[in-house]
Coordinates of C-alpha atoms in Angstrom, one line a residue:
Chain A
M1 CA -11.1 22.3 -10.9
P2 CA -14.8 22.8 -12.3
G3 CA -16.1 20.4 -9.1
P4 CA -15.5 22.2 -6.6
A5 CA -16.1 25.8 -8.6
R6 CA -19.5 25.3 -9.3
R7 CA -20.5 25.8 -5.3
R8 CA -22.7 28.2 -5.7
T9 CA -22.6 30.1 -2.4
P10 CA -26.4 29.6 -0.7
S11 CA -25.8 26.2 -1.1
P12 CA -24.6 23.4 1.8
Q13 CA -20.7 22.6 2.0
W14 CA -22.5 19.2 1.7
L15 CA -22.7 19.4 -1.5
L16 CA -19.4 19.0 -2.3
L17 CA -20.2 15.4 -1.6
V18 CA -22.2 14.1 -3.8
P19 CA -20.7 13.7 -6.7
A20 CA -18.0 11.4 -5.2
F21 CA -20.9 10.0 -3.1
A22 CA -22.9 8.5 -6.4
L23 CA -19.3 6.9 -7.6
I24 CA -18.1 5.1 -5.0
T25 CA -22.1 3.9 -4.7
V26 CA -22.3 3.1 -8.1
I27 CA -18.9 1.6 -8.4
L28 CA -18.5 -0.1 -5.2
L29 CA -21.1 -0.1 -3.1
V30 CA -24.3 -1.4 -5.3
P31 CA -22.0 -4.3 -6.7
L32 CA -20.7 -5.2 -3.2
G33 CA -24.9 -5.0 -2.3
Q34 CA -25.9 -6.8 -5.4
S35 CA -23.6 -9.4 -4.7
L36 CA -24.6 -9.6 -1.0
V37 CA -28.2 -10.1 -2.7
R38 CA -26.8 -13.0 -4.8
S39 CA -25.5 -15.0 -2.1
A40 CA -28.6 -15.1 0.3
G41 CA -31.2 -14.9 -2.5
S42 CA -30.6 -16.7 -5.8
P43 CA -33.5 -17.9 -6.1
D44 CA -34.8 -17.6 -2.9
W45 CA -34.1 -16.7 -0.1
T46 CA -32.0 -19.3 1.8
I47 CA -28.2 -19.7 3.6
Q48 CA -27.5 -22.2 1.1
H49 CA -24.3 -20.7 -0.6
Y50 CA -23.1 -19.5 3.1
Q51 CA -23.7 -23.3 4.5
T52 CA -21.8 -25.0 1.1
L53 CA -18.8 -22.9 1.8
F54 CA -18.7 -24.7 5.0
T55 CA -19.3 -28.2 3.5
D56 CA -18.1 -28.4 0.7
G57 CA -14.2 -29.8 1.9
V58 CA -12.6 -27.8 -0.4
T59 CA -13.9 -24.2 0.6
L60 CA -12.8 -25.0 4.7
R61 CA -9.0 -26.5 3.9
V62 CA -8.3 -23.1 1.6
L63 CA -9.8 -20.7 4.2
A64 CA -7.7 -22.8 7.1
R65 CA -4.6 -22.9 4.5
T66 CA -5.3 -19.5 4.1
A67 CA -5.2 -17.8 7.5
M68 CA -1.8 -20.3 8.8
T69 CA 0.0 -18.2 5.7
A70 CA -1.1 -15.2 7.2
A71 CA -0.4 -16.0 10.9
M72 CA 3.0 -16.8 9.3
V73 CA 3.2 -13.2 7.3
T74 CA 1.8 -11.4 10.2
V75 CA 4.1 -12.6 12.5
I76 CA 7.6 -11.9 10.2
A77 CA 6.4 -8.6 9.6
F78 CA 6.2 -7.6 13.7
L79 CA 10.0 -9.3 13.4
L80 CA 11.8 -7.3 10.7
G81 CA 8.9 -4.2 11.1
Y82 CA 9.3 -3.7 15.3
P83 CA 13.1 -2.9 15.6
Y84 CA 12.9 -1.2 11.6
A85 CA 10.2 1.1 13.6
Y86 CA 12.7 1.4 16.6
L87 CA 15.4 2.6 14.5
M88 CA 13.3 5.2 13.2
T89 CA 11.8 6.3 16.6
R90 CA 15.6 6.7 17.7
V91 CA 17.8 8.5 14.7
G92 CA 17.7 12.1 13.5
P93 CA 15.6 13.0 10.9
R94 CA 17.6 13.6 8.0
L95 CA 18.4 9.5 8.5
R96 CA 14.8 9.2 9.5
G97 CA 13.8 10.2 6.4
V98 CA 15.7 8.1 4.0
L99 CA 14.8 4.8 5.8
L100 CA 10.8 6.0 5.5
V101 CA 11.7 6.6 1.4
I102 CA 12.5 3.3 2.4
V103 CA 9.8 1.8 4.0
L104 CA 7.4 3.5 0.8
I105 CA 9.7 1.8 -1.8
P106 CA 7.2 -1.6 -1.5
F107 CA 3.9 0.9 -1.8
W108 CA 5.9 2.4 -5.3
T109 CA 6.6 -0.7 -6.6
S110 CA 4.6 -1.8 -9.6
V111 CA 3.1 -4.8 -8.2
M112 CA 3.6 -7.2 -11.4
A113 CA 7.1 -5.6 -11.4
R114 CA 7.6 -7.1 -7.7
N115 CA 6.1 -10.0 -8.3
F116 CA 7.9 -10.9 -11.7
A117 CA 10.8 -9.9 -9.1
W118 CA 9.7 -12.7 -6.6
I119 CA 9.7 -15.7 -9.0
I120 CA 13.3 -15.0 -10.5
I121 CA 14.3 -15.0 -7.3
L122 CA 12.7 -18.0 -6.1
Q123 CA 12.6 -19.9 -9.1
R124 CA 14.3 -23.0 -10.0
N125 CA 18.4 -22.5 -10.4
G126 CA 17.6 -18.3 -9.3
P127 CA 19.8 -16.9 -6.7
V128 CA 17.8 -18.1 -3.1
H129 CA 17.7 -21.7 -4.4
S130 CA 21.5 -21.9 -5.7
F131 CA 22.1 -20.2 -2.1
L132 CA 20.4 -22.7 -0.3
E133 CA 22.7 -25.8 -3.0
Q134 CA 25.7 -24.9 -1.9
F135 CA 24.1 -26.0 2.0
G136 CA 23.2 -29.2 0.8
L137 CA 19.4 -28.2 0.2
D138 CA 17.5 -28.3 -2.5
I139 CA 14.3 -26.4 -1.6
V140 CA 12.5 -24.4 -4.5
L141 CA 10.2 -21.8 -2.7
Y142 CA 8.8 -21.2 -6.4
G143 CA 5.1 -22.7 -6.4
T144 CA 5.1 -22.6 -2.4
V145 CA 3.0 -21.2 0.5
G146 CA 6.9 -20.1 1.7
G147 CA 7.6 -18.1 -1.5
V148 CA 4.1 -16.7 -1.2
T149 CA 4.6 -15.8 2.6
I150 CA 8.2 -14.1 1.8
A151 CA 6.5 -12.3 -1.4
M152 CA 3.5 -11.1 0.6
S153 CA 5.7 -10.0 3.7
Q154 CA 7.7 -7.5 1.9
V155 CA 5.0 -6.3 0.6
L156 CA 2.9 -5.9 3.9
L157 CA 5.9 -4.5 5.9
P158 CA 5.8 -0.9 5.0
F159 CA 1.6 -1.9 7.0
M160 CA 3.4 -3.2 10.0
V161 CA 6.0 -0.2 10.4
L162 CA 4.2 2.6 10.1
P163 CA 1.6 1.9 12.5
L164 CA 4.5 0.8 14.8
F165 CA 7.1 3.8 14.5
S166 CA 3.4 6.1 15.4
A167 CA 2.9 4.3 18.6
L168 CA 6.4 3.9 19.3
S169 CA 8.0 7.7 18.3
G170 CA 4.9 8.2 20.8
I171 CA 6.8 6.5 23.6
D172 CA 8.8 9.1 26.3
R173 CA 11.6 7.5 26.5
R174 CA 12.4 9.2 29.5
L175 CA 10.7 6.5 31.4
L176 CA 13.2 3.8 30.3
L177 CA 15.5 6.6 31.5
A178 CA 13.9 6.6 35.3
A179 CA 14.0 2.3 34.6
R180 CA 17.4 2.0 34.1
G181 CA 18.4 5.5 37.0
L182 CA 16.6 3.2 39.5
G183 CA 19.0 0.0 38.5
S184 CA 16.9 -2.4 36.1
H185 CA 18.9 -4.0 33.0
P186 CA 18.2 -2.4 29.7
L187 CA 16.1 -6.0 28.8
R188 CA 13.8 -5.4 31.8
A189 CA 13.4 -1.6 31.3
F190 CA 12.4 -2.5 27.8
W191 CA 10.1 -5.4 29.3
K192 CA 8.6 -3.7 31.8
V193 CA 7.9 -0.1 30.8
Y194 CA 8.6 0.2 26.8
W195 CA 7.3 -3.0 25.5
P196 CA 4.2 -2.2 27.3
L197 CA 2.9 1.3 26.3
S198 CA 3.8 0.2 22.7
R199 CA 1.4 -2.3 22.5
G200 CA -1.4 -0.8 21.5
G201 CA 0.4 -0.2 18.0
V202 CA 2.0 -3.4 17.7
V203 CA -2.0 -5.2 18.0
A204 CA -2.3 -2.7 15.2
G205 CA -0.2 -3.4 13.1
L206 CA -1.0 -7.4 14.1
I207 CA -4.4 -7.1 13.1
L208 CA -3.9 -4.5 9.4
V209 CA -1.4 -6.8 8.6
F210 CA -3.3 -10.1 9.1
T211 CA -6.2 -8.6 7.7
L212 CA -4.5 -7.7 4.3
S213 CA -3.0 -10.6 3.3
L214 CA -6.4 -12.4 3.6
G215 CA -6.9 -11.0 0.3
F216 CA -3.8 -10.9 -1.9
Y217 CA -4.5 -12.0 -5.3
V218 CA -2.0 -11.7 -7.9
T219 CA 0.7 -13.1 -5.6
P220 CA -0.5 -16.5 -4.4
A221 CA -1.7 -16.9 -8.4
L222 CA 1.5 -16.1 -9.9
L223 CA 4.0 -17.8 -6.9
G224 CA 1.9 -19.6 -5.5
S225 CA 0.5 -23.3 -6.9
P226 CA -3.3 -24.0 -7.6
Q227 CA -2.8 -26.9 -6.1
Q228 CA -2.3 -24.8 -2.9
S229 CA -4.6 -22.5 -3.8
L230 CA -5.7 -19.3 -0.7
V231 CA -9.0 -17.2 -0.7
A232 CA -8.9 -15.5 -3.0
Q233 CA -7.8 -17.5 -6.3
L234 CA -10.5 -20.2 -5.3
L235 CA -13.1 -16.7 -5.3
G236 CA -11.4 -15.6 -9.0
Q237 CA -11.7 -19.3 -9.6
R238 CA -15.5 -19.7 -8.7
T239 CA -16.5 -16.5 -10.9
T240 CA -14.5 -16.4 -14.0
Q241 CA -13.9 -21.2 -14.8
L242 CA -17.1 -22.1 -12.5
L243 CA -19.1 -18.9 -13.3
D244 CA -20.9 -19.8 -9.9
F245 CA -21.5 -16.0 -9.0
A246 CA -23.8 -16.7 -6.1
G247 CA -21.7 -19.5 -4.6
A248 CA -18.4 -16.5 -5.1
S249 CA -20.3 -13.7 -3.5
A250 CA -21.2 -16.0 -0.3
L251 CA -17.3 -16.9 0.0
G252 CA -16.9 -13.2 -1.6
M253 CA -19.1 -11.5 2.0
L254 CA -17.6 -13.6 4.1
V255 CA -13.6 -11.9 2.9
L256 CA -15.5 -8.8 3.5
V257 CA -17.1 -9.3 7.2
V258 CA -13.8 -10.4 8.3
T259 CA -11.4 -8.2 6.7
L260 CA -13.5 -4.9 7.6
V261 CA -14.7 -6.7 11.5
L262 CA -10.5 -7.2 11.8
V263 CA -9.5 -3.5 10.3
A264 CA -12.1 -1.6 12.3
W265 CA -11.4 -3.4 15.0
A266 CA -7.6 -2.6 14.4
N267 CA -8.7 1.3 13.6
R268 CA -10.0 1.5 17.1
L269 CA -7.0 0.2 18.6
G270 CA -4.1 2.8 16.8
G271 CA -6.0 4.7 14.2
T272 CA -3.8 2.4 11.6
I273 CA -6.4 3.9 8.9
S274 CA -5.4 7.4 8.9
A275 CA -2.0 5.6 9.6
I276 CA -1.4 4.0 6.3
G277 CA -3.9 7.1 6.0
V278 CA -1.7 6.0 2.6
V279 CA 1.9 7.0 1.6
A280 CA 0.4 11.1 0.7
A281 CA -0.2 11.8 4.4
T282 CA 3.5 9.7 5.7
R283 CA 4.6 12.2 3.8
T284 CA 4.2 14.4 6.5
K285 CA 5.3 12.5 9.7
D286 CA 8.7 12.1 8.6
Q287 CA 8.7 14.9 11.5
P288 CA 6.4 14.4 14.4
Chain B
M1 CA 35.7 5.8 16.0
T2 CA 34.8 9.2 15.7
R3 CA 31.1 8.3 17.4
A4 CA 32.4 6.4 19.7
L5 CA 34.5 9.0 21.2
R6 CA 31.8 12.2 20.3
D7 CA 29.9 9.8 22.8
I8 CA 32.5 9.3 25.3
Q9 CA 33.0 13.0 25.8
T10 CA 29.6 13.8 25.6
E11 CA 28.6 11.8 28.4
A12 CA 31.5 13.2 30.6
G13 CA 30.8 17.2 29.3
E14 CA 27.3 16.8 29.2
T15 CA 26.2 19.7 31.2
T16 CA 28.6 22.1 29.3
A17 CA 27.6 21.1 26.0
P18 CA 26.2 23.5 23.7
R19 CA 22.6 24.1 24.0
P20 CA 21.1 23.7 20.8
R21 CA 22.2 20.7 20.9
R22 CA 21.8 19.4 24.3
T23 CA 19.0 16.8 24.1
R24 CA 20.5 14.2 21.0
R25 CA 23.2 13.7 22.5
R26 CA 22.6 12.9 25.1
A27 CA 20.0 10.4 24.0
R28 CA 23.3 8.8 22.4
G29 CA 25.6 8.6 25.0
V30 CA 23.7 7.7 27.7
D31 CA 21.2 4.8 25.9
P32 CA 23.4 4.2 22.4
I33 CA 21.8 2.1 19.9
P34 CA 23.4 -1.6 19.7
W35 CA 25.2 -2.7 16.3
W36 CA 22.9 -6.2 15.7
L37 CA 20.3 -3.2 16.0
T38 CA 21.4 -2.2 12.6
A39 CA 22.1 -4.1 11.3
I40 CA 19.1 -6.3 11.5
V41 CA 17.8 -3.3 10.2
I42 CA 20.1 -2.6 7.3
L43 CA 18.4 -6.5 6.0
V44 CA 15.6 -5.1 6.4
G45 CA 15.8 -2.5 4.3
L46 CA 17.7 -4.9 1.4
Y47 CA 14.9 -7.0 1.8
F48 CA 12.5 -4.1 1.3
I49 CA 14.8 -2.7 -1.8
L50 CA 15.4 -6.3 -3.4
P51 CA 12.7 -6.7 -5.9
T52 CA 14.1 -3.3 -7.1
L53 CA 17.9 -4.1 -7.3
I54 CA 16.3 -7.4 -9.3
V55 CA 14.5 -6.0 -11.5
I56 CA 16.6 -3.3 -14.1
P57 CA 19.4 -5.8 -14.3
M58 CA 16.9 -8.9 -15.8
S59 CA 15.7 -6.3 -18.4
F60 CA 19.8 -5.9 -20.4
S61 CA 19.5 -9.6 -20.4
S62 CA 20.1 -11.0 -23.5
A63 CA 18.8 -14.1 -22.5
S64 CA 15.3 -14.7 -23.9
T65 CA 14.3 -16.7 -20.1
F66 CA 13.6 -15.4 -16.8
Q67 CA 17.2 -16.4 -16.1
F68 CA 19.3 -14.4 -13.1
P69 CA 21.7 -13.0 -12.9
P70 CA 21.3 -12.1 -16.4
K71 CA 24.4 -14.3 -18.9
G72 CA 25.0 -10.7 -21.5
F73 CA 24.0 -7.4 -21.5
S74 CA 21.4 -6.1 -24.5
L75 CA 18.8 -3.8 -25.1
K76 CA 16.8 -6.5 -27.3
L77 CA 14.3 -6.3 -24.2
Y78 CA 13.6 -2.5 -25.0
E79 CA 13.6 -3.5 -28.6
N80 CA 11.3 -5.9 -28.1
F81 CA 8.9 -3.5 -26.0
F82 CA 8.8 -0.3 -27.9
T83 CA 8.4 -2.0 -31.9
N84 CA 6.1 -4.8 -30.4
P85 CA 1.8 -3.8 -30.5
V86 CA 0.7 -5.7 -27.9
W87 CA 3.0 -3.7 -25.7
L88 CA 2.8 -0.7 -26.9
T89 CA -1.0 -1.0 -27.2
S90 CA -1.0 -2.2 -23.5
L91 CA 1.3 1.1 -22.4
R92 CA -1.5 3.2 -24.1
N93 CA -4.3 1.7 -22.8
S94 CA -3.2 2.3 -19.1
V95 CA -1.4 5.6 -19.8
L96 CA -5.5 6.7 -20.7
V97 CA -7.8 5.0 -18.6
A98 CA -5.2 6.5 -15.7
V99 CA -4.9 10.1 -16.7
L100 CA -9.5 9.9 -17.4
S101 CA -9.6 8.0 -14.2
A102 CA -7.0 10.5 -12.8
T103 CA -8.9 13.7 -13.6
L104 CA -12.2 12.0 -12.4
A105 CA -11.0 11.0 -9.0
T106 CA -9.1 14.0 -8.3
V107 CA -11.9 16.6 -9.3
V108 CA -14.6 14.3 -7.0
G109 CA -12.3 13.8 -4.4
T110 CA -10.7 17.1 -4.3
A111 CA -14.9 17.9 -3.9
A112 CA -16.2 15.7 -1.6
A113 CA -12.8 16.5 0.5
L114 CA -13.7 20.2 0.9
G115 CA -17.1 19.6 1.5
L116 CA -15.9 17.0 4.6
H117 CA -13.6 19.9 5.8
N118 CA -14.3 21.6 9.0
L119 CA -17.6 19.0 8.9
T120 CA -17.4 17.4 12.9
G121 CA -20.1 15.0 14.4
R122 CA -21.1 11.4 13.2
L123 CA -22.2 11.8 10.2
A124 CA -19.1 14.0 8.9
R125 CA -17.5 10.3 10.1
F126 CA -19.7 8.0 9.0
A127 CA -19.6 10.2 5.2
R128 CA -15.8 9.8 5.7
T129 CA -15.5 6.2 6.0
V130 CA -17.9 5.4 3.4
L131 CA -14.9 7.2 0.7
M132 CA -12.4 6.2 2.3
I133 CA -13.6 2.0 2.0
S134 CA -12.3 1.1 -1.0
I135 CA -9.1 0.7 0.6
V136 CA -9.4 -1.9 3.6
T137 CA -11.9 -3.9 1.3
P138 CA -10.1 -6.5 -0.8
A139 CA -8.5 -5.5 -4.1
I140 CA -9.7 -9.1 -4.7
V141 CA -14.0 -8.7 -3.0
I142 CA -14.3 -5.3 -5.3
A143 CA -12.9 -7.0 -8.4
V144 CA -15.7 -10.4 -8.3
A145 CA -18.7 -8.0 -7.3
V146 CA -17.9 -5.2 -9.9
Y147 CA -17.3 -7.8 -12.4
I148 CA -20.4 -9.5 -12.1
S149 CA -22.9 -6.3 -12.0
F150 CA -19.6 -4.9 -14.7
L151 CA -21.6 -8.5 -17.3
K152 CA -24.9 -7.1 -16.6
W153 CA -24.2 -3.8 -17.3
Q154 CA -22.1 -4.8 -20.5
L155 CA -19.1 -2.5 -19.0
V156 CA -16.5 -5.8 -19.1
G157 CA -13.9 -4.5 -21.8
T158 CA -14.7 -0.6 -22.0
I159 CA -12.6 1.7 -21.5
T160 CA -15.8 3.6 -19.5
G161 CA -15.1 0.1 -16.8
Y162 CA -12.0 0.7 -16.1
V163 CA -12.2 4.1 -16.3
L164 CA -15.5 4.5 -13.8
A165 CA -13.8 1.6 -11.5
H166 CA -10.4 2.9 -11.3
A167 CA -11.7 6.4 -10.5
A168 CA -13.4 4.8 -7.6
I169 CA -10.3 3.1 -6.6
A170 CA -8.5 6.1 -6.7
V171 CA -11.1 8.3 -4.0
P172 CA -9.9 7.6 -1.0
F173 CA -6.3 8.2 -2.1
V174 CA -7.3 12.4 -3.0
L175 CA -9.2 12.9 -0.5
V176 CA -5.7 12.0 2.3
S177 CA -3.9 13.8 0.6
V178 CA -6.0 16.8 0.0
T179 CA -7.6 16.9 3.7
S180 CA -4.0 16.9 4.9
A181 CA -3.7 20.1 2.9
L182 CA -6.5 22.0 4.5
G183 CA -5.3 20.4 7.5
G184 CA -2.6 23.2 7.3
F185 CA -4.9 26.1 6.1
D186 CA -4.8 28.5 7.2
P187 CA -8.9 29.6 8.2
K188 CA -8.5 33.3 9.3
L189 CA -7.2 33.8 4.8
L190 CA -11.1 33.1 4.7
R191 CA -12.7 36.0 7.1
A192 CA -9.8 38.2 5.4
S193 CA -10.6 37.3 1.8
A194 CA -14.9 38.3 2.6
S195 CA -13.9 40.9 4.9
L196 CA -11.8 42.6 1.7
G197 CA -15.5 41.6 -0.3
A198 CA -14.3 38.6 -2.3
P199 CA -17.7 36.0 -2.8
P200 CA -17.0 32.4 -1.6
H201 CA -16.7 31.4 -4.9
R202 CA -13.6 33.8 -6.0
T203 CA -11.8 33.0 -1.9
L204 CA -13.0 30.0 -2.6
L205 CA -10.6 30.2 -6.3
R206 CA -8.1 33.0 -5.5
V207 CA -7.1 31.6 -2.0
T208 CA -8.4 28.5 -0.7
M209 CA -7.2 26.4 -4.0
P210 CA -3.7 28.1 -4.6
L211 CA -3.3 27.2 -1.2
I212 CA -4.1 23.8 -1.4
S213 CA -3.2 23.1 -4.9
R214 CA 0.2 20.6 -3.9
G215 CA -2.2 18.9 -2.1
I216 CA -4.6 18.0 -5.2
I217 CA -1.5 17.7 -7.7
T218 CA -0.1 15.5 -5.2
G219 CA -3.7 13.4 -5.0
A220 CA -3.8 13.1 -8.6
I221 CA -0.3 11.9 -9.1
F222 CA -1.4 9.1 -6.6
A223 CA -4.6 8.2 -8.5
F224 CA -2.8 7.9 -12.1
V225 CA 0.2 5.4 -10.2
T226 CA -3.3 3.9 -8.3
S227 CA -4.3 3.7 -12.0
F228 CA -1.9 3.1 -14.0
D229 CA -0.6 0.2 -11.5
E230 CA -3.7 -1.7 -10.5
V231 CA -4.0 -5.4 -12.1
V232 CA -6.5 -7.5 -10.0
I233 CA -9.7 -5.6 -11.4
A234 CA -8.1 -4.7 -14.2
L235 CA -7.4 -8.7 -14.6
F236 CA -11.2 -9.7 -14.3
L237 CA -12.0 -6.7 -16.5
R238 CA -9.7 -7.6 -19.8
S239 CA -11.3 -8.6 -22.8
P240 CA -9.7 -9.7 -26.3
L241 CA -9.9 -5.6 -27.4
F242 CA -8.9 -3.5 -24.2
Q243 CA -6.0 -4.7 -21.5
T244 CA -3.6 -2.0 -19.7
L245 CA 0.3 -3.3 -19.0
P246 CA 0.0 -5.3 -15.4
V247 CA -2.2 -7.6 -17.7
Q248 CA 0.0 -7.8 -20.7
M249 CA 2.7 -8.4 -17.2
Y250 CA 0.3 -10.9 -16.2
N251 CA -0.1 -12.9 -19.2
S252 CA 3.4 -12.6 -20.3
V253 CA 5.2 -14.6 -16.6
T254 CA 1.4 -17.1 -16.9
V255 CA 0.9 -17.3 -21.0
E256 CA 3.8 -16.3 -22.5
I257 CA 7.0 -16.6 -20.8
D258 CA 7.9 -13.6 -22.4
P259 CA 11.0 -11.8 -21.0
T260 CA 10.0 -8.6 -22.5
I261 CA 8.2 -8.2 -18.8
A262 CA 11.4 -7.3 -17.3
A263 CA 11.8 -4.2 -19.7
S264 CA 8.6 -3.5 -19.1
S265 CA 9.1 -3.5 -15.4
S266 CA 12.5 -1.7 -15.2
L267 CA 10.0 0.8 -17.2
V268 CA 7.0 1.6 -14.7
V269 CA 9.2 1.1 -11.3
T270 CA 12.2 4.0 -12.8
A271 CA 8.6 6.4 -13.5
V272 CA 7.5 5.9 -10.5
T273 CA 10.2 6.3 -9.1
I274 CA 11.1 9.6 -10.2
I275 CA 7.6 10.9 -10.0
C276 CA 7.8 10.2 -6.3
L277 CA 10.5 11.8 -5.8
V278 CA 9.7 14.9 -7.5
L279 CA 6.1 14.6 -4.8
Q280 CA 8.8 13.9 -1.9
F281 CA 10.6 17.0 -3.7
V282 CA 7.6 18.9 -4.3
G283 CA 6.1 18.4 -0.1
S284 CA 9.9 18.9 1.4
R285 CA 10.4 22.8 -0.5
G286 CA 6.6 23.2 0.6
K287 CA 8.0 22.7 4.1
T288 CA 10.4 24.6 4.5
R289 CA 8.7 27.5 3.0

């Protein structure tokens, strides 16, 4: 690797950070900075573009729909993720490894392959529709917010399971045994002892999944409908079709700020960024 | 049946159980895992792998629609994929962009991880946060900002644009995996090397690099996969002259209704799965060593 090899003996260690910083700055920070300037300074300093977001009638409705969808995704991910993470802490190392690999599968599955699969599953005369028809229900989820919710929950479940698993595996189960020994019913012991101890991981997982679902673009674009668009679709539409760069930048900044605040909060609660610390890090976590 | 029997035995003969396995067995006996929990977890596990299970049979369909289950068996879709220049060019573009951006991300990311290693304090934390920021920034926000800026810099639709953008979002993956490799690294080796007279750059090349090579390779592969599979930014940077495979897949469901996407999906899923299994294998071998 030429980068580190060029290191000169007397130079301070931090010089090694320069290339990465240059890349991130030019490709991410400068465009985001320009976006901020554009949203508040074209042509003069103004908050007009932000005002428009809240007064044009469309944006607020889309934001509300996005928040509702994100909330549904979060609830589903929690209801499915908690038992899964809990069981992961209870089984032996070998089975835990298998469960972890299964969690990571949505990460591996190509974005487009996964969305294509959901189109097939949810479309008219697809497996889900045919199944529901047998009960006399004519429900097509493709092209609805419901379908988007189901597909998004599947992708975001790992972001619930991984922080939960890292929180739950830190809980001393002897406390449960102690509660049981003192005569507590298992459910009561769980509710009074285990659940409060797991709450940090739960809140971190909830915030993380909610945050990530705010920015989904491909899934709502392919599985949802233009009549029920989510904020990312609106953002794309304003940029490429309406060429309303200032308006799109203002909306983008709003999404970015909400996301970063929520992530910072989740991170303070559970060290989540390192927990998702992406797949690479989780590989080493299967034997805590 | 046998497990229940074992549990009962364990519960009864708790104190006489053989030492090494004692804690695990006792935990099972006193506090068994309820059957409904196992059932829920199996269902959730199916939900995790459902899309993968659908895509592969679809790719052998002989129909020219997105019908599932597929009506007949054929290799037609694979034939389409490997004979249609649109698909092949997209594939080639994707591989090219992914190789270049993974190389760039690996070089700068490894350097940054070495630079941050053992640095503590507010400034180091800040630096790490800045480098990781793209993980938590919604892809659509990055895509829109990058698209508008790249329009001005005339990078839209160019290989340079794709490579730079994909490298920037792949840096965190390299940083994480190299940092975790450095975490298991014994600093005494550096002193040993220095005391034997090696200058720092030789220590870096001969001692540090080989020991963290697994982390670097892991990071490089994740960077490759990240770029290869990236679709949101690519949708904005695409041009009629240059588009990547995920963008062509996107077109095939939105514009063309071309079932060749099933073959393409299966190929990508299979390739990525093999890569990840190899990584897993390499990783677990490293742990036992």
